Short mmCIF file of C-alpha atoms in Angstrom, two decimals:
data_model
loop_
_atom_site.label_atom_id
_atom_site.label_comp_id
_atom_site.label_asym_id
_atom_site.label_seq_id
_atom_site.Cartn_x
_atom_site.Cartn_y
_atom_site.Cartn_z
CA UNK A 1019 24.59 43.25 -5.85
CA UNK A 1020 21.54 45.39 -6.77
CA UNK A 1021 20.02 48.17 -4.80
CA UNK A 1022 16.54 47.91 -6.06
CA UNK A 1023 13.84 45.93 -4.47
CA UNK A 1024 13.41 42.55 -5.93
CA UNK A 1025 10.10 42.36 -7.79
CA UNK A 1026 7.59 39.80 -6.90
CA UNK A 1027 8.12 36.52 -9.09
CA UNK A 1028 5.66 35.94 -11.74
CA UNK A 1029 3.20 32.88 -10.85
CA UNK A 1030 3.90 29.85 -13.01
CA UNK A 1031 1.47 27.05 -13.80
CA UNK A 1032 2.09 23.62 -12.02
CA UNK A 1033 1.82 21.89 -15.35
CA UNK A 1034 1.12 23.42 -18.89
CA UNK A 1035 -1.22 20.61 -19.82
CA UNK A 1036 -3.94 20.29 -17.30
CA UNK A 1037 -5.51 23.64 -17.36
CA UNK A 1038 -7.26 25.76 -20.23
CA UNK A 1039 -7.90 29.48 -20.24
CA UNK A 1040 -10.76 30.97 -22.42
CA UNK A 1041 -13.29 33.82 -22.46
CA UNK A 1042 -15.17 31.49 -20.05
CA UNK A 1043 -12.24 31.49 -17.60
CA UNK A 1044 -9.99 28.76 -16.50
CA UNK A 1045 -11.19 24.96 -16.77
CA UNK A 1046 -9.39 21.61 -16.36
CA UNK A 1047 -8.03 20.24 -19.59
CA UNK A 1048 -9.20 16.89 -20.65
CA UNK A 1049 -8.31 14.48 -23.34
CA UNK A 1050 -11.47 13.34 -25.31
CA UNK A 1051 -10.71 10.45 -27.61
CA UNK A 1052 -12.58 9.54 -30.91
CA UNK A 1053 -14.20 6.59 -28.69
CA UNK A 1054 -15.67 9.09 -26.47
CA UNK A 1055 -13.57 8.35 -23.54
CA UNK A 1056 -12.50 11.33 -21.57
CA UNK A 1057 -9.16 11.40 -19.48
CA UNK A 1058 -7.80 13.61 -16.85
CA UNK A 1059 -5.02 14.34 -16.55
CA UNK A 1060 -4.59 14.58 -20.32
CA UNK A 1061 -3.09 11.78 -22.20
CA UNK A 1062 -1.67 11.05 -25.54
CA UNK A 1063 -3.01 7.64 -25.99
CA UNK A 1064 -6.50 6.64 -25.14
CA UNK A 1065 -6.31 4.08 -22.10
CA UNK A 1066 -9.76 2.82 -23.30
CA UNK A 1067 -9.11 1.93 -27.12
CA UNK A 1068 -5.62 2.74 -27.33
CA UNK A 1069 -6.60 5.41 -30.04
CA UNK A 1070 -4.64 8.53 -30.56
CA UNK A 1071 -7.20 10.70 -32.14
CA UNK A 1072 -7.24 12.82 -29.15
CA UNK A 1073 -8.85 16.31 -28.74
CA UNK A 1074 -8.28 18.66 -25.78
CA UNK A 1075 -11.55 19.84 -24.45
CA UNK A 1076 -12.73 21.95 -21.51
CA UNK A 1077 -14.05 19.90 -18.64
CA UNK A 1078 -17.10 20.96 -16.56
CA UNK A 1079 -16.30 23.41 -13.81
CA UNK A 1080 -18.67 22.13 -11.28
CA UNK A 1081 -19.53 18.73 -9.79
CA UNK A 1082 -20.04 17.09 -6.55
CA UNK A 1083 -17.73 15.75 -3.84
CA UNK A 1084 -17.35 11.75 -4.07
CA UNK A 1085 -15.08 11.44 -1.20
CA UNK A 1086 -13.04 13.85 0.98
CA UNK A 1087 -10.85 13.84 4.02
CA UNK A 1088 -8.86 16.48 6.04
CA UNK A 1089 -5.10 15.80 6.35
CA UNK A 1090 -3.61 17.06 9.76
CA UNK A 1091 0.11 16.71 8.88
CA UNK A 1092 2.12 18.77 6.50
CA UNK A 1093 2.91 17.94 2.84
CA UNK A 1094 5.39 19.08 0.53
CA UNK A 1095 3.24 21.97 -0.74
CA UNK A 1096 0.77 22.39 2.02
CA UNK A 1097 0.50 23.27 5.89
CA UNK A 1098 -2.03 21.31 7.67
CA UNK A 1099 -4.86 21.15 8.11
CA UNK A 1100 -5.75 20.75 4.15
CA UNK A 1101 -8.31 18.71 2.57
CA UNK A 1102 -8.29 16.55 -0.49
CA UNK A 1103 -10.62 13.94 -2.09
CA UNK A 1104 -12.48 13.15 -5.28
CA UNK A 1105 -15.02 15.23 -7.50
CA UNK A 1106 -17.40 13.74 -9.83
CA UNK A 1107 -17.47 16.69 -12.57
CA UNK A 1108 -20.99 17.14 -13.84
CA UNK A 1109 -21.30 14.86 -16.71
CA UNK A 1110 -17.52 14.43 -16.60
CA UNK A 1111 -14.85 12.18 -15.27
CA UNK A 1112 -14.02 11.81 -11.47
CA UNK A 1113 -10.78 13.86 -10.70
CA UNK A 1114 -8.63 14.02 -7.76
CA UNK A 1115 -9.19 17.15 -5.87
CA UNK A 1116 -7.69 19.72 -3.38
CA UNK A 1117 -10.35 21.45 -1.51
CA UNK A 1118 -10.48 25.01 -0.12
CA UNK A 1119 -13.88 25.27 1.75
CA UNK A 1120 -15.25 24.93 5.18
CA UNK A 1121 -15.35 21.64 7.09
CA UNK A 1122 -19.03 22.06 7.68
CA UNK A 1123 -19.58 21.96 3.78
CA UNK A 1124 -17.04 19.27 3.23
CA UNK A 1125 -19.27 16.32 2.66
CA UNK A 1126 -19.96 13.56 0.12
CA UNK A 1127 -22.54 14.83 -2.27
CA UNK A 1128 -21.69 18.52 -1.65
CA UNK A 1129 -21.66 20.70 -4.84
CA UNK A 1130 -18.52 22.22 -5.69
CA UNK A 1131 -17.08 24.43 -8.34
CA UNK A 1132 -13.42 24.76 -9.83
CA UNK A 1133 -11.09 27.51 -8.88
CA UNK A 1134 -7.64 28.17 -10.43
CA UNK A 1135 -5.11 30.26 -8.54
CA UNK A 1136 -1.83 29.95 -6.59
CA UNK A 1137 -2.02 27.17 -4.24
CA UNK A 1138 1.74 27.36 -2.94
CA UNK A 1139 5.10 28.89 -3.58
CA UNK A 1140 8.11 27.35 -4.96
CA UNK A 1141 11.26 29.33 -4.23
CA UNK A 1142 9.13 32.40 -3.63
CA UNK A 1143 7.43 31.82 -7.09
CA UNK A 1144 3.46 31.33 -6.69
CA UNK A 1145 2.32 28.07 -8.42
CA UNK A 1146 -0.91 28.08 -10.15
CA UNK A 1147 -2.96 24.99 -9.81
CA UNK A 1148 -6.48 23.94 -9.12
CA UNK A 1149 -8.87 23.33 -6.26
CA UNK A 1150 -12.58 23.08 -5.48
CA UNK A 1151 -14.65 25.43 -3.38
CA UNK A 1152 -18.19 25.34 -2.04
CA UNK A 1153 -20.88 27.48 -3.38
CA UNK A 1154 -21.82 29.56 -0.40
CA UNK A 1155 -18.56 31.66 -0.85
CA UNK A 1156 -18.29 34.71 -3.24
CA UNK A 1157 -16.22 33.96 -6.08
CA UNK A 1158 -12.67 35.53 -5.98
CA UNK A 1159 -13.40 37.04 -9.38
CA UNK B 1172 5.50 -26.92 -13.08
CA UNK B 1173 7.34 -28.25 -9.96
CA UNK B 1174 6.15 -28.28 -6.33
CA UNK B 1175 7.61 -25.45 -4.23
CA UNK B 1176 8.58 -25.67 -0.48
CA UNK B 1177 9.47 -23.44 2.08
CA UNK B 1178 12.76 -24.48 3.64
CA UNK B 1179 13.64 -21.52 6.15
CA UNK B 1180 12.20 -18.18 7.14
CA UNK B 1181 13.79 -15.52 9.25
CA UNK B 1182 13.01 -12.03 10.40
CA UNK B 1183 15.26 -9.21 11.91
CA UNK B 1184 14.25 -7.25 15.10
CA UNK B 1185 11.37 -4.84 13.97
CA UNK B 1186 11.86 -1.20 15.41
CA UNK B 1187 13.66 2.17 15.07
CA UNK B 1188 17.38 1.63 14.35
CA UNK B 1189 18.61 4.81 12.43
CA UNK B 1190 22.20 3.56 12.94
CA UNK B 1191 21.68 0.15 11.25
CA UNK B 1192 22.02 -0.06 7.39
CA UNK B 1193 19.60 -1.96 5.29
CA UNK B 1194 22.26 -4.48 4.49
CA UNK B 1195 22.96 -5.07 8.16
CA UNK B 1196 18.99 -5.72 8.79
CA UNK B 1197 18.88 -7.87 5.99
CA UNK B 1198 21.93 -9.83 6.94
CA UNK B 1199 20.08 -10.57 10.49
CA UNK B 1200 17.14 -11.85 8.66
CA UNK B 1201 19.12 -13.86 6.13
CA UNK B 1202 21.17 -15.48 8.81
CA UNK B 1203 18.06 -16.50 10.73
CA UNK B 1204 16.42 -18.03 7.47
CA UNK B 1205 19.86 -19.90 6.76
CA UNK B 1206 19.85 -21.25 10.34
CA UNK B 1207 16.18 -22.22 10.11
CA UNK B 1208 16.55 -24.11 6.86
CA UNK B 1209 19.68 -25.72 8.11
CA UNK B 1210 21.37 -25.21 4.75
CA UNK B 1211 25.01 -23.95 3.79
CA UNK B 1212 24.96 -20.36 2.52
CA UNK B 1213 26.73 -21.51 -0.66
CA UNK B 1214 24.09 -23.91 -1.52
CA UNK B 1215 21.81 -20.94 -2.49
CA UNK B 1216 21.42 -20.58 -6.31
CA UNK B 1217 19.74 -17.31 -6.67
CA UNK B 1218 18.75 -14.41 -4.59
CA UNK B 1219 15.94 -11.59 -4.86
CA UNK B 1220 16.31 -8.40 -2.69
CA UNK B 1221 13.49 -6.09 -2.24
CA UNK B 1222 13.75 -2.50 -1.32
CA UNK B 1223 11.87 0.66 -1.93
CA UNK B 1224 14.38 3.17 -0.21
CA UNK B 1225 17.84 1.66 -0.68
CA UNK B 1226 20.91 1.83 -2.67
CA UNK B 1227 22.36 0.17 -5.59
CA UNK B 1228 23.02 -3.73 -5.82
CA UNK B 1229 21.37 -4.36 -2.35
CA UNK B 1230 21.37 -8.18 -2.95
CA UNK B 1231 25.14 -8.18 -3.54
CA UNK B 1232 26.15 -5.67 -0.67
CA UNK B 1233 23.82 -7.69 1.83
CA UNK B 1234 24.93 -11.04 0.70
CA UNK B 1235 28.77 -10.83 0.44
CA UNK B 1236 28.89 -10.48 4.15
CA UNK B 1237 27.28 -13.94 4.27
CA UNK B 1238 29.88 -15.54 1.77
CA UNK B 1239 27.49 -15.44 -1.15
CA UNK B 1240 28.82 -14.11 -4.54
CA UNK B 1241 28.83 -15.37 -7.98
CA UNK B 1242 25.00 -16.42 -8.23
CA UNK B 1243 22.23 -14.70 -10.01
CA UNK B 1244 20.92 -11.80 -7.88
CA UNK B 1245 18.07 -9.46 -8.59
CA UNK B 1246 17.06 -6.33 -6.99
CA UNK B 1247 13.12 -5.57 -6.75
CA UNK B 1248 10.88 -2.75 -6.03
CA UNK B 1249 7.13 -2.85 -6.00
CA UNK B 1250 6.26 -0.50 -3.14
CA UNK B 1251 4.65 -2.37 -0.15
CA UNK B 1252 4.29 -5.56 -2.48
CA UNK B 1253 7.98 -5.50 -3.14
CA UNK B 1254 8.93 -8.30 -0.77
CA UNK B 1255 6.07 -10.69 -1.86
CA UNK B 1256 7.04 -9.80 -5.46
CA UNK B 1257 10.68 -10.98 -4.65
CA UNK B 1258 9.15 -14.40 -3.12
CA UNK B 1259 6.81 -14.69 -6.10
CA UNK B 1260 10.03 -14.30 -8.52
CA UNK B 1261 11.86 -16.92 -6.56
CA UNK B 1262 8.93 -19.10 -6.44
CA UNK B 1263 8.72 -19.01 -10.34
CA UNK B 1264 12.60 -19.92 -10.63
CA UNK B 1265 11.98 -23.07 -8.52
CA UNK B 1266 8.45 -23.97 -9.85
CA UNK B 1267 9.93 -23.32 -13.47
CA UNK B 1268 12.86 -25.61 -12.94
CA UNK B 1269 15.39 -22.69 -13.46
CA UNK B 1270 16.98 -23.13 -9.94
CA UNK B 1271 16.40 -25.63 -7.10
CA UNK B 1272 16.82 -23.47 -4.08
CA UNK B 1273 17.07 -19.78 -3.51
CA UNK B 1274 16.39 -16.97 -0.98
CA UNK B 1275 14.25 -13.80 -1.31
CA UNK B 1276 14.60 -11.13 1.19
CA UNK B 1277 13.06 -7.56 1.67
CA UNK B 1278 14.77 -4.83 3.89
CA UNK B 1279 13.90 -1.31 4.64
CA UNK B 1280 15.14 1.43 6.91
CA UNK B 1281 12.17 3.82 7.07
CA UNK B 1282 13.76 5.87 9.88
CA UNK B 1283 16.78 7.07 7.51
CA UNK B 1284 14.73 6.84 4.27
CA UNK B 1285 13.73 10.15 2.27
CA UNK B 1286 10.23 9.78 3.60
CA UNK B 1287 11.21 9.62 7.38
CA UNK B 1288 8.70 11.49 9.42
CA UNK B 1289 6.43 12.06 6.70
CA UNK B 1290 3.00 10.70 5.33
CA UNK B 1291 4.36 8.62 2.49
CA UNK B 1292 3.95 10.68 -0.65
CA UNK B 1293 3.84 9.47 -4.37
CA UNK B 1294 6.75 9.95 -6.55
CA UNK B 1295 8.18 13.43 -6.79
CA UNK B 1296 6.24 15.17 -9.81
CA UNK B 1297 3.01 12.98 -9.64
CA UNK B 1298 0.04 15.35 -9.96
CA UNK B 1299 -1.94 14.10 -7.02
CA UNK B 1300 1.07 14.15 -4.82
CA UNK B 1301 1.55 17.78 -5.70
CA UNK B 1302 -2.06 18.54 -4.83
CA UNK B 1303 -1.56 16.84 -1.41
CA UNK B 1304 -2.16 13.19 -1.76
CA UNK B 1305 -0.34 10.80 0.39
CA UNK B 1306 -0.69 7.12 1.48
CA UNK B 1307 -2.81 7.78 4.61
CA UNK B 1308 -4.66 10.22 2.67
CA UNK B 1309 -5.89 7.63 0.18
CA UNK B 1310 -6.96 5.04 2.75
CA UNK B 1311 -8.76 7.80 4.65
CA UNK B 1312 -10.80 8.45 1.55
CA UNK B 1313 -11.50 4.68 1.40
CA UNK B 1314 -12.63 5.07 5.09
CA UNK B 1315 -14.83 7.98 4.24
CA UNK B 1316 -16.65 5.94 1.53
CA UNK B 1317 -16.92 2.67 3.73
CA UNK B 1318 -18.84 5.00 6.21
CA UNK B 1319 -21.03 6.01 3.40
CA UNK B 1320 -21.78 2.86 1.67
CA UNK B 1321 -21.17 0.15 4.51
CA UNK B 1322 -22.35 2.00 7.72
CA UNK B 1323 -18.53 1.65 9.16
CA UNK B 1324 -17.99 4.01 12.02
CA UNK B 1325 -14.85 5.50 13.53
CA UNK B 1326 -15.15 2.89 16.33
CA UNK B 1327 -14.93 0.04 13.61
CA UNK B 1328 -11.80 1.34 12.25
CA UNK B 1329 -10.43 1.88 15.70
CA UNK B 1330 -11.38 -1.94 16.40
CA UNK B 1331 -9.08 -3.07 13.56
CA UNK B 1332 -6.29 -1.62 15.44
CA UNK B 1333 -7.30 -2.93 18.78
CA UNK B 1334 -7.50 -6.50 17.13
CA UNK B 1335 -4.11 -6.04 15.70
CA UNK B 1336 -2.51 -4.92 18.91
CA UNK B 1337 -4.08 -7.72 20.78
CA UNK B 1338 -2.45 -10.18 18.49
CA UNK B 1339 0.84 -8.28 18.51
CA UNK B 1340 1.19 -8.33 22.07
CA UNK B 1341 1.61 -11.97 21.83
CA UNK B 1342 4.40 -11.75 19.08
CA UNK B 1343 7.92 -11.36 20.60
CA UNK B 1344 9.03 -9.91 17.08
CA UNK B 1345 6.47 -7.07 17.27
CA UNK B 1346 7.54 -3.62 17.22
CA UNK B 1347 4.52 -2.46 19.65
CA UNK B 1348 3.55 -4.98 22.08
CA UNK B 1349 0.72 -2.99 23.80
CA UNK B 1350 -2.91 -3.67 24.08
CA UNK B 1351 -5.20 -0.55 23.79
CA UNK B 1352 -8.88 0.23 23.87
CA UNK B 1353 -10.96 1.71 21.12
CA UNK B 1354 -11.26 4.90 23.10
CA UNK B 1355 -7.46 4.96 23.27
CA UNK B 1356 -7.10 4.38 19.72
CA UNK B 1357 -9.56 7.12 19.02
CA UNK B 1358 -8.12 9.61 21.49
CA UNK B 1359 -4.72 9.58 19.78
CA UNK B 1360 -3.44 12.25 17.39
CA UNK B 1361 -5.48 12.98 14.30
CA UNK B 1362 -3.59 12.25 11.11
CA UNK B 1363 -6.20 12.06 8.21
CA UNK B 1364 -9.59 12.15 9.13
CA UNK B 1365 -11.02 9.71 10.24
CA UNK B 1366 -7.74 7.87 11.03
CA UNK B 1367 -5.97 8.60 14.03
CA UNK B 1368 -2.12 7.95 15.00
CA UNK B 1369 -2.86 4.36 16.34
CA UNK B 1370 -4.52 3.43 13.09
CA UNK B 1371 -1.66 4.30 10.92
CA UNK B 1372 1.34 1.81 10.77
CA UNK B 1373 4.55 3.03 12.66
CA UNK B 1374 7.70 3.94 11.00
CA UNK B 1375 9.83 0.66 11.03
CA UNK B 1376 13.14 -0.53 10.16
CA UNK B 1377 13.78 -4.37 9.74
CA UNK B 1378 13.99 -7.19 7.17
CA UNK B 1379 12.54 -10.60 6.37
CA UNK B 1380 14.03 -13.60 4.51
CA UNK B 1381 12.56 -16.82 3.13
CA UNK B 1382 14.28 -19.71 1.46
CA UNK B 1383 12.27 -21.74 -0.99
CA UNK B 1384 13.34 -25.23 -2.67
CA UNK B 1385 12.17 -28.20 -4.65
CA UNK B 1386 10.29 -31.08 -3.05
CA UNK B 1387 13.64 -33.07 -3.31
CA UNK B 1388 15.68 -30.55 -1.41
CA UNK B 1389 12.87 -30.38 1.33
CA UNK B 1390 12.59 -33.81 1.94
CA UNK B 1391 16.32 -33.79 3.00
CA UNK B 1392 16.00 -31.08 5.50
CA UNK B 1393 12.47 -30.44 6.46
CA UNK B 1394 10.60 -30.99 9.85
CA UNK B 1395 7.33 -29.71 8.79
CA UNK B 1396 7.08 -29.34 5.03
CA UNK B 1397 5.20 -26.16 4.15
CA UNK B 1398 4.14 -26.13 0.40
CA UNK B 1399 3.49 -23.02 -1.62
CA UNK B 1400 0.18 -23.84 -3.27
CA UNK B 1401 -0.30 -20.44 -5.19
CA UNK B 1402 1.90 -17.54 -6.02
CA UNK B 1403 0.32 -14.47 -7.77
CA UNK B 1404 1.25 -11.07 -8.57
CA UNK B 1405 -0.86 -8.57 -10.49
CA UNK B 1406 -0.46 -4.90 -11.44
CA UNK B 1407 -3.44 -2.53 -10.89
CA UNK B 1408 -5.78 -1.12 -13.43
CA UNK B 1409 -6.62 2.50 -14.24
CA UNK B 1410 -8.28 4.44 -11.53
CA UNK B 1411 -11.11 5.60 -13.83
CA UNK B 1412 -12.38 2.06 -14.08
CA UNK B 1413 -12.97 1.78 -10.36
CA UNK B 1414 -16.74 2.23 -9.39
CA UNK B 1415 -15.92 2.96 -5.60
CA UNK B 1416 -13.07 3.04 -3.13
CA UNK B 1417 -14.41 0.19 -1.03
CA UNK B 1418 -12.69 -2.65 -3.44
CA UNK B 1419 -9.33 -2.93 -4.84
CA UNK B 1420 -10.24 -4.61 -8.34
CA UNK B 1421 -6.42 -5.95 -8.45
CA UNK B 1422 -6.85 -7.35 -4.85
CA UNK B 1423 -10.26 -9.09 -5.97
CA UNK B 1424 -8.53 -10.29 -9.24
CA UNK B 1425 -5.45 -11.76 -7.57
CA UNK B 1426 -7.28 -13.37 -5.06
CA UNK B 1427 -9.41 -15.17 -7.54
CA UNK B 1428 -6.44 -16.43 -9.33
CA UNK B 1429 -4.75 -17.52 -6.19
CA UNK B 1430 -7.68 -19.49 -5.03
CA UNK B 1431 -7.87 -21.04 -8.48
CA UNK B 1432 -4.16 -21.80 -8.78
CA UNK B 1433 -4.25 -23.60 -5.14
CA UNK B 1434 -7.43 -25.33 -5.96
CA UNK B 1435 -9.23 -24.12 -2.79
CA UNK B 1436 -12.18 -22.00 -1.71
CA UNK B 1437 -11.85 -19.02 0.64
CA UNK B 1438 -13.62 -20.94 3.29
CA UNK B 1439 -11.03 -23.48 3.32
CA UNK B 1440 -8.50 -21.07 4.54
CA UNK B 1441 -7.44 -21.24 8.30
CA UNK B 1442 -5.27 -18.02 8.83
CA UNK B 1443 -4.55 -14.90 6.80
CA UNK B 1444 -2.12 -11.99 6.74
CA UNK B 1445 -3.08 -8.65 4.78
CA UNK B 1446 -1.62 -5.42 4.13
CA UNK B 1447 -3.05 -3.41 7.17
CA UNK B 1448 -0.99 -0.04 6.94
CA UNK B 1449 -4.09 1.77 7.79
CA UNK B 1450 -7.03 0.33 9.51
CA UNK B 1451 -9.89 1.01 7.26
CA UNK B 1452 -8.34 -1.05 4.34
CA UNK B 1453 -8.52 -4.23 6.26
CA UNK B 1454 -12.37 -4.46 5.85
CA UNK B 1455 -11.70 -4.03 2.10
CA UNK B 1456 -9.42 -6.72 1.94
CA UNK B 1457 -11.95 -9.19 3.67
CA UNK B 1458 -14.49 -8.53 0.82
CA UNK B 1459 -11.86 -8.74 -1.86
CA UNK B 1460 -10.62 -12.09 -0.54
CA UNK B 1461 -14.25 -13.21 -0.16
CA UNK B 1462 -14.06 -13.97 3.60
CA UNK B 1463 -17.72 -12.52 3.40
CA UNK B 1464 -20.17 -11.27 0.79
CA UNK B 1465 -19.82 -7.69 -0.58
CA UNK B 1466 -21.32 -5.20 1.77
CA UNK B 1467 -20.71 -7.42 4.93
CA UNK B 1468 -17.04 -6.52 6.04
CA UNK B 1469 -18.17 -4.37 9.09
CA UNK B 1470 -20.35 -7.21 10.36
CA UNK B 1471 -17.49 -9.69 9.94
CA UNK B 1472 -15.23 -7.32 11.81
CA UNK B 1473 -17.59 -6.82 14.69
CA UNK B 1474 -18.44 -10.51 14.79
CA UNK B 1475 -15.01 -11.13 16.14
CA UNK B 1476 -14.40 -13.74 13.41
CA UNK B 1477 -11.38 -12.28 12.19
CA UNK B 1478 -9.86 -11.83 15.52
CA UNK B 1479 -7.47 -14.66 17.15
CA UNK B 1480 -9.97 -17.31 18.32
CA UNK B 1481 -12.29 -16.41 15.48
CA UNK B 1482 -13.34 -18.31 12.56
CA UNK B 1483 -10.86 -16.89 10.26
CA UNK B 1484 -8.16 -14.98 12.16
CA UNK B 1485 -6.63 -11.99 10.02
CA UNK B 1486 -3.09 -10.82 11.16
CA UNK B 1487 -2.27 -12.99 13.90
CA UNK B 1488 1.30 -11.51 13.66
CA UNK B 1489 -0.16 -7.94 14.89
CA UNK B 1490 -0.06 -6.99 11.24
CA UNK B 1491 1.59 -3.89 9.99
CA UNK B 1492 -0.11 -1.83 12.85
CA UNK B 1493 1.68 -3.48 15.74
CA UNK B 1494 4.31 -5.61 14.13
CA UNK B 1495 5.49 -2.63 12.29
CA UNK B 1496 5.91 -2.01 8.55
CA UNK B 1497 9.28 -1.80 6.96
CA UNK B 1498 7.90 -1.43 3.54
CA UNK B 1499 9.71 -4.11 1.39
CA UNK B 1500 10.23 -6.51 4.22
CA UNK B 1501 6.49 -6.92 5.27
CA UNK B 1502 5.70 -8.85 1.88
CA UNK B 1503 8.24 -11.55 3.00
CA UNK B 1504 7.34 -11.15 6.52
CA UNK B 1505 3.81 -11.97 6.21
CA UNK B 1506 4.55 -15.17 4.21
CA UNK B 1507 6.94 -16.20 6.87
CA UNK B 1508 4.04 -15.57 9.54
CA UNK B 1509 1.84 -18.05 7.71
CA UNK B 1510 4.69 -20.56 7.57
CA UNK B 1511 5.13 -20.15 11.44
CA UNK B 1512 1.41 -20.84 11.74
CA UNK B 1513 1.24 -23.83 9.58
CA UNK B 1514 4.28 -25.50 11.32
CA UNK B 1515 2.35 -24.70 14.49
CA UNK B 1516 5.51 -22.71 15.79
CA UNK B 1517 3.54 -19.43 16.50
CA UNK B 1518 3.60 -19.68 20.11
CA UNK B 1519 0.85 -17.77 22.02
CA UNK B 1520 -0.56 -16.37 18.78
CA UNK B 1521 -0.92 -19.89 17.20
CA UNK B 1522 -4.18 -20.55 15.14
CA UNK B 1523 -5.07 -24.01 16.42
CA UNK B 1524 -4.67 -26.76 13.66
CA UNK B 1525 -4.14 -24.25 10.74
CA UNK B 1526 -3.19 -26.23 7.69
CA UNK B 1527 -3.85 -23.73 4.97
CA UNK B 1528 -3.13 -19.90 5.06
CA UNK B 1529 -2.97 -17.01 2.76
CA UNK B 1530 -0.63 -13.93 2.70
CA UNK B 1531 -1.42 -10.65 0.78
CA UNK B 1532 0.17 -7.51 0.14
CA UNK B 1533 -0.70 -4.36 -1.78
CA UNK B 1534 0.77 -1.17 -2.47
CA UNK B 1535 1.90 1.75 -4.54
CA UNK B 1536 0.09 5.05 -5.32
CA UNK B 1537 0.23 7.04 -8.59
CA UNK B 1538 -2.14 9.35 -10.26
CA UNK B 1539 -4.30 7.25 -12.66
CA UNK B 1540 -4.00 3.81 -11.38
CA UNK B 1541 -6.09 2.36 -8.46
CA UNK B 1542 -2.82 1.24 -6.58
CA UNK B 1543 0.26 -0.40 -7.64
CA UNK B 1544 0.68 -4.07 -7.19
CA UNK B 1545 -1.08 -7.05 -5.36
CA UNK B 1546 0.59 -10.25 -4.56
CA UNK B 1547 -1.16 -13.37 -2.90
CA UNK B 1548 0.42 -16.61 -1.55
CA UNK B 1549 -1.50 -19.52 -0.35
CA UNK B 1550 0.61 -22.25 1.77
CA UNK B 1551 -0.29 -25.50 3.20
CA UNK B 1552 1.13 -28.24 5.31
#
C-alpha cells in the first residue's frame, strides 16, 4: 500500500524495430538490401534476393492513400469508428496504415503524412505507434 | 498417380450451437458421410481433421466416438482453406497409393471460439492486426479498389449477397434461408465501409466430411461416381509483389494449375463454389478463375451469368454468406456441394446437367503476405 498518487505510466513503443528517431523526428524504419529492395516492417533476410546485407533506413514521411476504409466495430486496440488502409510512401514501399483524419479527406490518392504518437493503452500504459494524417491539420508538434 | 473418387459426403446442421462441441458437430458430418458412402467405419485407413479454433488431437477425439482408432490421423490448420487442405492431403494419399480409402473433415464452433462476436483479427502480435486490421477490413479495402478500378458500386457488392441468399433459400442445409433485396442488404448495419452486415458471412458452427477412395473401391459402392480431376493447394506470395488488391495472385496461380491438372478450360466448368465470406471478393475470384477477362467481373455479375440459371452459376449452395461459414468446415462443405450438383442430387438449387464443377477456398491474413492459402478442386462425373 502506498499513500502517494500513482505516477502516469511511461509510454512504450509498440515495437522497437519499426520506428526511427533522429533530428528530423520520427520515421518508419525500413530494411534496404544491397540489391535495392526495401522492406517494411524490417527484415533480417531480403525476401527478394535472400541477401542479408541489410541496412536500416528512414522511410519517407509522406505519401498518398492507395486504399482506405472505416471500421465500425471495435478492435483490440481501437474503438469504432476507426480507419485503416494502405499508403504508398513517396518513392518508397506500400505500407499498412492506421488513419487519423476526417472522412472527407479519406480518399484514394489523398496526400498524407506520418505521425508517431500514443495510439492506445495497454494496462494503462500508452503505446506509441504510427498513423497517417491529412495535410490540412496543424502538426501536433 | 491413381484416379481418385468421392465415395461419400456429409454435412452437419449449420447455425449457432454454443452447447455443441467441435467433436460432436464433426461426428454428425462424419456419420452422414459414412452413411452416404455405405462403407463400414473401420474400412477407413486414414483421417484428416481440419480446425482453426479447436483443441488437441481433434481427429482422434472426434473419431473415437465412431469406433475409429489405430489408423493414421492428422490434424490440419490453414485458415479458411483448412478444410480443403485436408481434402487435398487425403487426395494425395489415395492418388499416391499410400491408402485406398480415407476421410477428411472440417469442424468449427465459431460461437465458442476466441474470436466469437469479433471481426476476425490476425494472430496476436501481428503488426497490422495491432494497428486495426481484420478480415472484413481487408476485404473492404479490396472493395474500395474495385470501386476505383472496376467501376463497382455499393449496389454491385450488395447484389452478391442477394444472389447468395436467393440460392441459400433453396438449400435445406443453409443457416439463413431468407431472400432479400439490394436495398435491404444496403440498409443493414455498417460493418466496414462499404460492406454492411448482410455482406459479411455469419458466425456459424458446423462441420462437413468427405470420403475419397480408389476407382476399385468406388466401383463396389458407387451409384454416381464423381471423380476428383484436380486437387491443388498453394501458399500466397509476399504482399509487396501485389500490384493491386483486385486479384489474388495465389488464386490465379492455383486456378491455372488446377485447369492444367484436370485438362479442362474455364469455359468447360458448369458450376462453381468460391470463398465469399465478404461480398466484394466474389468478383475478384471471377477474374482469378478466368470466368471473364480481367476488368470485366462487374459486368459478369450484372449480366446474371453467375446466378442460378445463368451461364456459370457461382455458389448455388448459398455460399458462406447464406449457408454459413464454420471456417475449417467450409472447404470440405463446398467440395461436397459440387459432388451433390454433379450427382444431380441438389434439389431445387440443382444446376441442370452439370458434369464438371470447381470448388475454391482461400484464407488467412498476416502482415507481409497477400493472404494465406488457396485450394482448388475440380470434379467431374
